[in-house]
XYZ file of C-alpha atoms in Angstrom:
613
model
C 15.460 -3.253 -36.216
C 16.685 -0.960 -32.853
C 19.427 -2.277 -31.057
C 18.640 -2.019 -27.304
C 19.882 1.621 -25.597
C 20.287 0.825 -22.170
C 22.290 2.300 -19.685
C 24.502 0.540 -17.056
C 22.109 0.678 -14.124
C 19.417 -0.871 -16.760
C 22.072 -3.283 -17.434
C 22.853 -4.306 -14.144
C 19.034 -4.713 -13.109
C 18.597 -7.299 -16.368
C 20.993 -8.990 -15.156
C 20.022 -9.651 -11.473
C 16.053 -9.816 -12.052
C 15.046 -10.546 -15.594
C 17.686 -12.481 -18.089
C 17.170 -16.048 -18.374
C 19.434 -18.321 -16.293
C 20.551 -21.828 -16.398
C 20.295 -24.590 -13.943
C 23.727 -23.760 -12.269
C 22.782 -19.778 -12.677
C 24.674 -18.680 -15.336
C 23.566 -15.691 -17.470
C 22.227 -17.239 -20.748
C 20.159 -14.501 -22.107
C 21.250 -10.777 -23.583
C 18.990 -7.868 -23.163
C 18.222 -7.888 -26.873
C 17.064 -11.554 -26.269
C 14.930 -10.717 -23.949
C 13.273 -7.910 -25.290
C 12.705 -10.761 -28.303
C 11.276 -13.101 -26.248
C 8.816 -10.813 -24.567
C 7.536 -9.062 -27.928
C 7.287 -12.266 -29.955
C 5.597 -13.996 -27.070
C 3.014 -10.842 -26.664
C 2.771 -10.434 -30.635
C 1.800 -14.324 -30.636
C -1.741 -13.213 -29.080
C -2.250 -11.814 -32.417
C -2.447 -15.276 -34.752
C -6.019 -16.144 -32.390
C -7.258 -12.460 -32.271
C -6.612 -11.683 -36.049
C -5.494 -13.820 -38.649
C -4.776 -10.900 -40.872
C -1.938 -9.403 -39.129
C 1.874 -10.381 -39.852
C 2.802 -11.576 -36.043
C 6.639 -10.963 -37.209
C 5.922 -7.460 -37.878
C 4.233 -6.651 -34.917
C 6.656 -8.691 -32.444
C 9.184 -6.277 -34.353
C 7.065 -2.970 -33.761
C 7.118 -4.268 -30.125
C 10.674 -4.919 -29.658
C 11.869 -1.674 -31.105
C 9.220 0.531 -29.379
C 11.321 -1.055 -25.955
C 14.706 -1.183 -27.202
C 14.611 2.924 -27.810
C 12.978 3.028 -24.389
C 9.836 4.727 -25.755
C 7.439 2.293 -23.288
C 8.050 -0.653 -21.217
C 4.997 -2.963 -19.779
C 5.248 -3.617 -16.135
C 7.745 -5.857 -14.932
C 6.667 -9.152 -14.624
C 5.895 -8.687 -18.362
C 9.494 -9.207 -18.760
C 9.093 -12.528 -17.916
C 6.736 -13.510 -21.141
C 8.255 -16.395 -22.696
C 8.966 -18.421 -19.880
C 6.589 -21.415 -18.738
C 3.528 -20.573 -16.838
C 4.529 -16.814 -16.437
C 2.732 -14.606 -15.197
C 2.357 -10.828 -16.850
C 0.383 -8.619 -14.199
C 1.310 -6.150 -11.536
C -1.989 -5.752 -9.954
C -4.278 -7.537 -7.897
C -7.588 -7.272 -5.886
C -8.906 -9.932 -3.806
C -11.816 -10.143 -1.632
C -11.728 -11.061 2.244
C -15.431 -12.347 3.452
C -15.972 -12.397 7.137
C -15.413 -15.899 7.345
C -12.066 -17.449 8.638
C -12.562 -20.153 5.665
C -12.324 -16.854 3.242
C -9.900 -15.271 5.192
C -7.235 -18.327 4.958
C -8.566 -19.383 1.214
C -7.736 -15.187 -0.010
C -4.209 -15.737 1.829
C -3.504 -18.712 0.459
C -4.745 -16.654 -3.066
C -2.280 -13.744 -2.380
C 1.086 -15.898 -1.565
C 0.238 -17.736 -5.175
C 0.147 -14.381 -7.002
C 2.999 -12.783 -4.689
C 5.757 -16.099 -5.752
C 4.714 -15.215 -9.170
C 5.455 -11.673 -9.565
C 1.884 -9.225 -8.672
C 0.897 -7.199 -5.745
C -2.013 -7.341 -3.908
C -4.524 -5.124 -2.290
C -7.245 -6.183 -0.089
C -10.103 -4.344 2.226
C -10.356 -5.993 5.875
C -13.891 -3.410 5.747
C -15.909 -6.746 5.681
C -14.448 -8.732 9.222
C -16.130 -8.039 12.808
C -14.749 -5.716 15.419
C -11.930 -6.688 17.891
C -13.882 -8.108 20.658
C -17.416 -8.958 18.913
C -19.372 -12.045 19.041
C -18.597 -15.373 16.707
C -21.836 -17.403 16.907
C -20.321 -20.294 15.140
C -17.404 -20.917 18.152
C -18.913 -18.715 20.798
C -15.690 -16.988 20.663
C -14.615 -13.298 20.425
C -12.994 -11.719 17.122
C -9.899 -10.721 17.000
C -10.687 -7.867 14.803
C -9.225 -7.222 11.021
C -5.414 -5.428 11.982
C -5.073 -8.940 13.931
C -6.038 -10.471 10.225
C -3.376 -7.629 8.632
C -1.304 -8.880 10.392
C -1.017 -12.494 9.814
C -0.983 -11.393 6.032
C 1.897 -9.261 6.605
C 3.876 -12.392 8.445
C 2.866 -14.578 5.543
C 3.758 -12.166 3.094
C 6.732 -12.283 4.926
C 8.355 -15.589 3.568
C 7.289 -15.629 0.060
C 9.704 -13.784 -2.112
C 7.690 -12.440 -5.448
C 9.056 -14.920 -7.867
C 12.516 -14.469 -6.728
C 12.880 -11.307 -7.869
C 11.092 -8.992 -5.153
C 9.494 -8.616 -2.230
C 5.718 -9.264 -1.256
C 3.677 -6.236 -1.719
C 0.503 -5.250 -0.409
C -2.450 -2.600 0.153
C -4.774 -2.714 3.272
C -7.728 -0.924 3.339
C -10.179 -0.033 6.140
C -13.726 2.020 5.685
C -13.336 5.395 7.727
C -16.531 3.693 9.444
C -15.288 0.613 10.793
C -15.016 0.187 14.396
C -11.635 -0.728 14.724
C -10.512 2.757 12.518
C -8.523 4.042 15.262
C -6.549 0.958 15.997
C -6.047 0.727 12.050
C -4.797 4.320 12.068
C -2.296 3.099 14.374
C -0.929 0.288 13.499
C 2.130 1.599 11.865
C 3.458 3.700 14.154
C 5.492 0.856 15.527
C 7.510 0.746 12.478
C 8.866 -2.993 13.136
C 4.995 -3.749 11.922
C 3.388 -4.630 8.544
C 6.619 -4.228 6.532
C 5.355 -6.041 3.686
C 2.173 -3.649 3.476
C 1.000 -0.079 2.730
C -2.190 1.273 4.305
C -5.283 3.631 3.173
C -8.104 4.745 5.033
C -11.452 4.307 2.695
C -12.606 7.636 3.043
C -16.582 8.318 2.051
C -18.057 11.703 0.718
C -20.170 11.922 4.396
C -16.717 11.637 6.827
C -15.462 14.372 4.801
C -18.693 16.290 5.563
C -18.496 15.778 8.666
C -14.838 16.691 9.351
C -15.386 20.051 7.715
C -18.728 20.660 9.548
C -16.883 19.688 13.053
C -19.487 16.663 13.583
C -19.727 12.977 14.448
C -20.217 10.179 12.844
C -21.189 6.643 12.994
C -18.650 3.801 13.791
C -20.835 0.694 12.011
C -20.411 -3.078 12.358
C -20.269 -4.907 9.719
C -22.002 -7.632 10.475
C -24.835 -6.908 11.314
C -24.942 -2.940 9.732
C -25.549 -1.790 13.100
C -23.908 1.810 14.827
C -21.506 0.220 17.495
C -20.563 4.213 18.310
C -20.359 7.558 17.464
C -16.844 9.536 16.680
C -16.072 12.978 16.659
C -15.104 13.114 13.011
C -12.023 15.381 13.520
C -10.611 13.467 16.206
C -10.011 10.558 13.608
C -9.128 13.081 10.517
C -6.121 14.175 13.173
C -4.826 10.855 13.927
C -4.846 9.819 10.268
C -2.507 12.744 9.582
C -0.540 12.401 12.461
C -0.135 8.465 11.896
C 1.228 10.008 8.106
C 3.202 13.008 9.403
C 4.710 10.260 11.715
C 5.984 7.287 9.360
C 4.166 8.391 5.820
C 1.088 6.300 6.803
C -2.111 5.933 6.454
C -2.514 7.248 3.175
C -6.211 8.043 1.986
C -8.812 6.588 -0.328
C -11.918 8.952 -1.695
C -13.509 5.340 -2.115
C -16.837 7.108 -2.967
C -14.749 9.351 -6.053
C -13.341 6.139 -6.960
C -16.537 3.878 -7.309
C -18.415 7.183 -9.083
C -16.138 6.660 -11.826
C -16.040 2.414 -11.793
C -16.730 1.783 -15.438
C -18.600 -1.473 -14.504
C -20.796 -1.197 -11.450
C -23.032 -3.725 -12.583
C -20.222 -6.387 -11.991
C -19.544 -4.989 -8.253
C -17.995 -2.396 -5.981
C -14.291 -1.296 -5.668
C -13.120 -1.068 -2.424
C -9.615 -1.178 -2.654
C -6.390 -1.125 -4.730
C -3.428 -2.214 -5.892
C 0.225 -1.648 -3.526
C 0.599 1.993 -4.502
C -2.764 3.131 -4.939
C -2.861 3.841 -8.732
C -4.931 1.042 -10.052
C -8.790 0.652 -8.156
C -9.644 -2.969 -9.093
C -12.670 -5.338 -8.196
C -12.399 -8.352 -6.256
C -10.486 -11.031 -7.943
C -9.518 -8.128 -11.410
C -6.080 -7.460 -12.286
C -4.464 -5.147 -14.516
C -1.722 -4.947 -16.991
C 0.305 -1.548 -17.149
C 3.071 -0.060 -19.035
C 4.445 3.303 -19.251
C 5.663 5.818 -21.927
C 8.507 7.556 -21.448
C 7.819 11.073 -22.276
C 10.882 12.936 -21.774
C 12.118 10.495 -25.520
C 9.490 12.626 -27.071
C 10.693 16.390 -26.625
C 12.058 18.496 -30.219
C 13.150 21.627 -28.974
C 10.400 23.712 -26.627
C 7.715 20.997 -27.704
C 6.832 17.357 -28.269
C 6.945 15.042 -31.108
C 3.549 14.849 -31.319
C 2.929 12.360 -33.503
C 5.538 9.597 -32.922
C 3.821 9.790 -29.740
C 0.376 8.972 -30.860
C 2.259 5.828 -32.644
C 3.810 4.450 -29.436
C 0.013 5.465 -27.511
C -1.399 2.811 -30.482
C 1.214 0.218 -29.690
C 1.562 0.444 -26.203
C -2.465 -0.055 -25.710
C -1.842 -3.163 -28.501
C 0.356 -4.719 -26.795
C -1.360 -4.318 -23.207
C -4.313 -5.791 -24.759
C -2.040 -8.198 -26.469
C -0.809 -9.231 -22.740
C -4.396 -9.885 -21.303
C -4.661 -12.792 -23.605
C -0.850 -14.370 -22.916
C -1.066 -14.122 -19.742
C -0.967 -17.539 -17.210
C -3.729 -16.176 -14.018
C -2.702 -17.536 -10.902
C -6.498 -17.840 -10.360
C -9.371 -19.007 -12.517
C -11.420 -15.925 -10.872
C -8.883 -13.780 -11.784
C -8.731 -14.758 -15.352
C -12.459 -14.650 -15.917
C -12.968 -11.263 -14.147
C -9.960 -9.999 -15.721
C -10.779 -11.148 -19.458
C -14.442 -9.402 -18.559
C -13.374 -5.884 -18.295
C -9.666 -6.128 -19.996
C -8.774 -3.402 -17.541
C -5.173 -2.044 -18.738
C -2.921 1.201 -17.455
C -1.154 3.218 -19.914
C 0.683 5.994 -18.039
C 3.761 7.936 -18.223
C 7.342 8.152 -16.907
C 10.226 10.924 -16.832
C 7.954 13.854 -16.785
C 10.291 15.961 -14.878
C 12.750 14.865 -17.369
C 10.530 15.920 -20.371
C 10.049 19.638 -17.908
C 14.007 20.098 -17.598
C 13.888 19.501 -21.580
C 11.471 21.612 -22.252
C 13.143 24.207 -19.474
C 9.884 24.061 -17.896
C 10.409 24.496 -13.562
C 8.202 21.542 -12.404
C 6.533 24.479 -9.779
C 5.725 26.753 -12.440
C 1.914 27.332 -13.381
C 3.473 26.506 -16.798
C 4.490 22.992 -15.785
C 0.722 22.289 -14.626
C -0.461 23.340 -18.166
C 1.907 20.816 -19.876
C 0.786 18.062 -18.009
C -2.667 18.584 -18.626
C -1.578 18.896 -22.027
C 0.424 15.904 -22.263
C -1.960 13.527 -20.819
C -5.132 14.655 -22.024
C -3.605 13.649 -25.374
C -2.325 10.570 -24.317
C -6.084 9.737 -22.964
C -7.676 10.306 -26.501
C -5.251 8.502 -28.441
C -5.719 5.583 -25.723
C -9.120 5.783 -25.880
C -8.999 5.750 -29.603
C -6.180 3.133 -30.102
C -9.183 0.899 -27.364
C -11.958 1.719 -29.826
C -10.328 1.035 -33.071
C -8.972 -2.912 -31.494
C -12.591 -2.807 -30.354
C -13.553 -2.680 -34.177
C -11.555 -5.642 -35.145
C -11.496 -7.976 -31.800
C -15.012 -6.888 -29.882
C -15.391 -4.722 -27.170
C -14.825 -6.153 -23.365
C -17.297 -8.393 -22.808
C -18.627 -6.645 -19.554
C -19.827 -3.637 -21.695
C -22.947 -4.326 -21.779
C -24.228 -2.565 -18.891
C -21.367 -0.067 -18.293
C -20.962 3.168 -17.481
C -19.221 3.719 -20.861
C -21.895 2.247 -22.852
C -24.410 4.427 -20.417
C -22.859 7.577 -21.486
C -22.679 6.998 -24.943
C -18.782 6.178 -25.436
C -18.341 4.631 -28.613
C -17.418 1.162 -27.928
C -13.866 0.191 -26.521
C -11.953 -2.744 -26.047
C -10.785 -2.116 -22.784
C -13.161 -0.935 -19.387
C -9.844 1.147 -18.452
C -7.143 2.697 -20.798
C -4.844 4.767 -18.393
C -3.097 4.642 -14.889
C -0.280 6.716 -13.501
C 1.793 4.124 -11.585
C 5.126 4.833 -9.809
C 7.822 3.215 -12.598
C 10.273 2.244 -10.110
C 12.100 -0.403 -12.065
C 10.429 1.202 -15.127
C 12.262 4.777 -15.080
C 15.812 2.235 -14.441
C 15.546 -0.019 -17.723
C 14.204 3.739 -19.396
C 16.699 5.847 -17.991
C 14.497 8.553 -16.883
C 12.999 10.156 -14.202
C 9.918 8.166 -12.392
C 6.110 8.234 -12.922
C 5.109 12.128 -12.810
C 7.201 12.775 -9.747
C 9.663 15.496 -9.650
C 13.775 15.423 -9.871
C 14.130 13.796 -6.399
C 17.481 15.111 -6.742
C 19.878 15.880 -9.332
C 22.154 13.186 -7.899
C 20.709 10.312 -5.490
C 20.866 6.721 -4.809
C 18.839 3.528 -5.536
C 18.403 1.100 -2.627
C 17.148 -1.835 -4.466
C 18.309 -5.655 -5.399
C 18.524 -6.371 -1.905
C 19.831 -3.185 -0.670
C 22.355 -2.589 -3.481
C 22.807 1.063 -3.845
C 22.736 2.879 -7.491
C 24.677 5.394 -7.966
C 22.473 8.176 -10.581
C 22.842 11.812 -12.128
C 20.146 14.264 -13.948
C 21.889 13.594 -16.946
C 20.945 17.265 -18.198
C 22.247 18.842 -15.609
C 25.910 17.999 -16.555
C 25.421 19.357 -19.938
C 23.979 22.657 -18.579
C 26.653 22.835 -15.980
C 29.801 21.898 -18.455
C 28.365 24.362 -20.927
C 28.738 27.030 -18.282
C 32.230 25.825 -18.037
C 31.310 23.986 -14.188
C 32.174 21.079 -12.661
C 29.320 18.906 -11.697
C 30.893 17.159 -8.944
C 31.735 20.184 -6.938
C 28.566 22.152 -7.996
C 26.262 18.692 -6.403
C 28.876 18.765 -2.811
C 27.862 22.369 -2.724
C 24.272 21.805 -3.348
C 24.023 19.386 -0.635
C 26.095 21.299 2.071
C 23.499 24.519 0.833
C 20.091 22.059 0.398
C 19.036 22.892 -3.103
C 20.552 24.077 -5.787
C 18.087 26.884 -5.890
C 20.327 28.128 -2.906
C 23.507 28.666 -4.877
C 22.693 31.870 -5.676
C 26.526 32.376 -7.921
C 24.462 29.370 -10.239
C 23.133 30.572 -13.781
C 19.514 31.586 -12.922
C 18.140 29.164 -15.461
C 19.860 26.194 -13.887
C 18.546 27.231 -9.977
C 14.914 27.823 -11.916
C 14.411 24.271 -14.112
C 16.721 21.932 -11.909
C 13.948 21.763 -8.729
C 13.680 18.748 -7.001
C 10.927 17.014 -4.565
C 12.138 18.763 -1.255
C 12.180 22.588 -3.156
C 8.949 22.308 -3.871
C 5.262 23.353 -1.961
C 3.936 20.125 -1.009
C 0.324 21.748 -2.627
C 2.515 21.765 -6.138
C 2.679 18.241 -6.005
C -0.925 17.945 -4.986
C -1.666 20.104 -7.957
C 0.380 18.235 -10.712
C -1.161 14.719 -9.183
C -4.648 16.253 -9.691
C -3.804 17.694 -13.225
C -3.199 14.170 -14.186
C -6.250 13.034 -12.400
C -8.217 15.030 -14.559
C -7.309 12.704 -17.961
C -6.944 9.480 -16.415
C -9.678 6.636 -15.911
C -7.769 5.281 -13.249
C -5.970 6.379 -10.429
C -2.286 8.575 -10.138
C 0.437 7.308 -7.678
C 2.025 10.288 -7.010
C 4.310 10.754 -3.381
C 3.806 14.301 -1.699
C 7.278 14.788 -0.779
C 7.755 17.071 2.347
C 11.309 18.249 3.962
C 11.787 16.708 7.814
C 10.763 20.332 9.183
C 7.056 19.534 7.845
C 4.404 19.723 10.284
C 1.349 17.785 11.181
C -0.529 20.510 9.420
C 1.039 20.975 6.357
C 0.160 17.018 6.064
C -3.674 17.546 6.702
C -3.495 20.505 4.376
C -2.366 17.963 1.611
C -4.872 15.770 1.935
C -7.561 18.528 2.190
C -5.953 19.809 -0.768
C -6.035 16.279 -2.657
C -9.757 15.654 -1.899
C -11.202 18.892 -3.179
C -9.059 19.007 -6.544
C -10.901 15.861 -7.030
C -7.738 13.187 -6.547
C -8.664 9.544 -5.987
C -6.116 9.066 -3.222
C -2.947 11.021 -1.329
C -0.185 9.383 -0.140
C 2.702 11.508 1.756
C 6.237 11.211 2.608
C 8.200 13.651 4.897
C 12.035 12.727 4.469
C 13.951 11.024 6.989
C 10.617 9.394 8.117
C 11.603 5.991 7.972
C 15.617 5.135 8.337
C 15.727 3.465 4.690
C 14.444 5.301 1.836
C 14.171 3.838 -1.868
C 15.928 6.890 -2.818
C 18.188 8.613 -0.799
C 19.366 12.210 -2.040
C 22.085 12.467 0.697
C 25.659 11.677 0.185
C 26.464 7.705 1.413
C 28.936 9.036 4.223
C 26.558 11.501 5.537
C 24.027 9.072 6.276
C 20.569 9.648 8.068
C 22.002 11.691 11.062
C 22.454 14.478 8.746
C 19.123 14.502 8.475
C 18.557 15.695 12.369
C 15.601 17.944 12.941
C 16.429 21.265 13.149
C 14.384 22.266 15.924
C 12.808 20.247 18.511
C 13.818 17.248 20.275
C 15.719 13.962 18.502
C 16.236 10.696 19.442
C 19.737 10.356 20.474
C 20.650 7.051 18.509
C 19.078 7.889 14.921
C 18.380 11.308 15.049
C 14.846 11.587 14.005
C 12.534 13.712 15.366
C 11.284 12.598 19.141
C 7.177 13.481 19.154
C 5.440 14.409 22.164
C 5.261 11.513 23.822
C 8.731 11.244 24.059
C 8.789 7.562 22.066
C 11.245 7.505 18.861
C 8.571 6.762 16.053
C 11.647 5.619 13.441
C 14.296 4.540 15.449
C 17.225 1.142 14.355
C 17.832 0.673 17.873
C 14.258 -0.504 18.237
C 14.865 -3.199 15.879
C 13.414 -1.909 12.887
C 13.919 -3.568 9.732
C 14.238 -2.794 6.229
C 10.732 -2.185 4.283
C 10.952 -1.054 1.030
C 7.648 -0.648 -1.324
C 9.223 -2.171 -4.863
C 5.771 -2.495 -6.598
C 5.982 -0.331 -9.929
């Protein structure tokens, strides 16, 4: 038996979000009685799935395999054990172009948002702003009028009292509203409780590299309303995301090519962050391994880490079957296919052990590596629980069972999700990203700011007889450590963070995951404030022909709170002025040619974090 190892911010986060609490609020739980409670409650699926198993042994192999921070299961796992809880992060549901299905999926959504998920939902399917409604003999209002009365809704409903609402909207490239979608976000006092993706299809792309047009097409009726210049909307996409880090983009077409189960429907969108493509009314358990726990010297402990692979896919699959559904069409759907994400956190932590630079051909090398063996042993830890408790029961028909896969218990095995509250209880770096920097902030809990340190760096830096303090004030004054050019030239090599590196290196790494996982990769494409509109549209030309799923980007200082925040608390977000160009005078972001602040307070925007992980 492990005693827990967690850190203080781990600690802290317990104790606000997770531990069990009386009736007047008082603390009644400790973290090793809560990582109890949630691997006996997900080792209790195992009396009804086999009889043979000792349910005390397993709750025990579950507990430990947390407690040394090896893996933890998505957060509202941590609430197993409690009445009626419920265990998943991610949701699909459908919207019909009917107001009846339009008000019965958001009354849907607010049930799975007070109980912990997020939600993603395509408005592809509604009329055009302005088109006929036989039924009333009324106009439509159009589907960002729709997003938007989700995003008020979404609004007041706190996730189970522990976080915010969060959502994905999605829009076909095709739809005739696209432009207006594109849009939306510039104002950044709107949809603060959503993120947005453009559905991109294989002929748009075509079309934008061939300089043609394309049809706008109402869905309706399946009719061309218009034709578009398809460049025209490729630029305001990545203007829109050079502007405020939205709208991200969708290769809906890559995305349904690899759908293990198109005989039970058609993805068309996904989860908050864009990892996890579902169907409408599927959900998804995920969990994450922390890698960097696994390095021996220059390599990894190769097969401890097969052991956790086994367990973590056991108790995902475990999790499916505890689980309360805030839906009975979620719980049938979701039983079909037994979807689960196994993915992997502090990878830039396992690089710095490994003293690999995360922009070094080397680092792309490791990571196929890395997850190409953590797709086989999922895949074979799937097959051999499909051996003992059956395989999903939607594989008759599937694409796995097409192309001669031997048969699996799950439709899905892995997902590379963004570990926000994961990498905190794990004490590592988050999802695949890289060092963000070697010391930055957490604004989370309400805006509560945590205070965090590469914790290699201060060995490195003592052993060279420096002071880490000083070293990080000098760092920030110069930018990057890389620019400290009196630093040991292994330190300014391995210890690279997000803004030192090529946005088309982080493109790379997300699509070297890509390559071994059945899912999707939430990975951020970091770019400094100095980024251009067309080092934006060269990332997402970049993600779409090294075969990524999706591309979301984020230029810093973009939005006036960040999640994390690599700048020093007194310095604030002025410090952050462009350094050439014009800036708005009371926030100093950048001012764009039209003169109007895109991210300015004084406009009355409002905090709008993303805290699905």
């Amino acid at each position: 038996m492990v005693e827990p190892q967690l850190g203080t911010n781990a600690l802290r986060v317990l104790e606000r979000r997770y531990l069990r609490r009386d009736q007047n609020g008082r603390v009644i739980e400790t973290p090793d009685q809560l990582l109890w409670r949630v691997a006996r409650t997900v080792a209790g699926a195992e009396e009804d799935l086999d009889s043979s198993v000792d349910v005390e042994e397993i709750a025990e192999s579950f507990h430990d395999v947390m407690a040394r921070r090896l893996f933890f299961p998505n957060s509202p796992a941590l609430g197993a054990g409690r009445p009626g809880a419920q265990l998943a992060a991610c949701f699909v549901l459908p919207i019909e172009d009917d107001l009846a299905s339009i008000f019965d999926t958001l009354k849907h959504a607010a049930l799975i948002h007070q109980t912990g998920g997020g939600t993603g939902f395509s408005f592809s399917s509604l009329r055009p702003a302005g088109d006929q409604v036989s039924s009333s003999g009324g106009i439509a209002s159009g589907p960002v009028s729709f997003l938007r009365l989700y995003d008020a809704a979404t609004e007041v409903i706190k996730q189970g009292g522990v976080r915010r609402g969060a959502n994905m909207g999605v829009l076909r490239v095709d739809h005739p509203d696209i432009l207006a979608f594109v849009g939306e976000k510039a104002d950044p006092r709107r949809l603060q409780n959503f993120n947005v993706s453009v559905a991109v299809n294989e002929a748009f792309m075509a079309a934008v590299e061939a300089d043609g047009y394309y049809d706008l097409v109402n869905p309706r009726d399946g009719r061309p309303m218009k034709r578009l210049l398809a460049r025209k909307v490729w630029q305001a996409v990545v203007h829109h995301a050079w502007g405020s880090g939205e709208p991200g983009a969708i290769f809906l077409d890559r995305i349904n090519e690899t759908n293990p189960v198109p005989h039970l429907g058609t993805i068309e969108a996904t989860n908050p962050c864009g990892e996890q493509p579902l169907l409408p009314y599927e959900s998804c358990t995920l969990g994450s391994i922390n890698v960097a726990a696994f390095t021996s010297g220059r390599d990894l402990e190769w097969d401890l880490l097969a052991e956790t692979v086994y367990l973590a896919v056991r108790f995902l699959d475990d999790l499916i079957e505890v689980n309360t559904y805030p839906l009975d069409e979620v719980r049938k759907l979701t039983r079909s296919t037994r979807k689960i994400g196994l993915g992997v956190m502090g990878f830039a932590d396992m690089l710095v052990n490994l003293d690999v630079a995360y922009d070094d051909p080397e680092a792309l090398k490791t990571a196929e590596r890395l997850m190409s063996f953590i797709a086989a042993e999922s895949g074979k830890a799937s097959a051999e629980l499909a051996e003992r408790r059956g395989a999903f029961p939607a594989w008759k028909g599937s694409n796995l069972e097409d192309r001669g896969v031997p048969e699996r218990r799950n439709a899905t095995v892995n997902t590379i999700a963004p570990t926000g509250t994961l990498s905190l209880l794990a004490g590592c770096s988050s999802g695949i990203e890289p060092l963000y920097a070697v010391r930055f902030a957490r604004h989370v809990l309400g805006g509560e700011r945590f205070e965090e340190t590469q914790p290699a760096l201060a060995a490195k830096l003592d052993a060279h007889g420096l002071d880490i303090d000083e070293v990080i004030e000098r760092a920030r004054e110069a930018g990057s450590l890389r620019r400290l050019e009196d630093l040991p030239a292994d330190i300014r090599r391995v210890f690279v963070t997000s803004f030192d590196i090529d946005p088309c290196w982080h493109v790379r790494m997300q699509a070297a995951f890509q390559k071994h996982t059945d899912n999707a990769v939430s990975k951020t494409i970091n770019m400094p404030q100095n980024a251009g509109p067309e080092d934006v549209q060269n990332a997402y030309w970049l993600a779409y022909e090294l075969g990524c799923k999706g591309i979301t980007v984020f230029r810093e200082g973009s939005r006036p709170l960040q999640v994390l925040d690599r700048r020093s608390k007194e310095k604030g977000l002025r410090s952050l002025a462009s350094e050439e160009g014009r800036v708005c005078p009371d926030c100093q972001s950048p001012v764009p040619a039209d003169g109007r602040c895109l991210l300015c307070r004084e406009c009355g925007w409002s905090t709008c974090l993303t805290p699905n992980e």
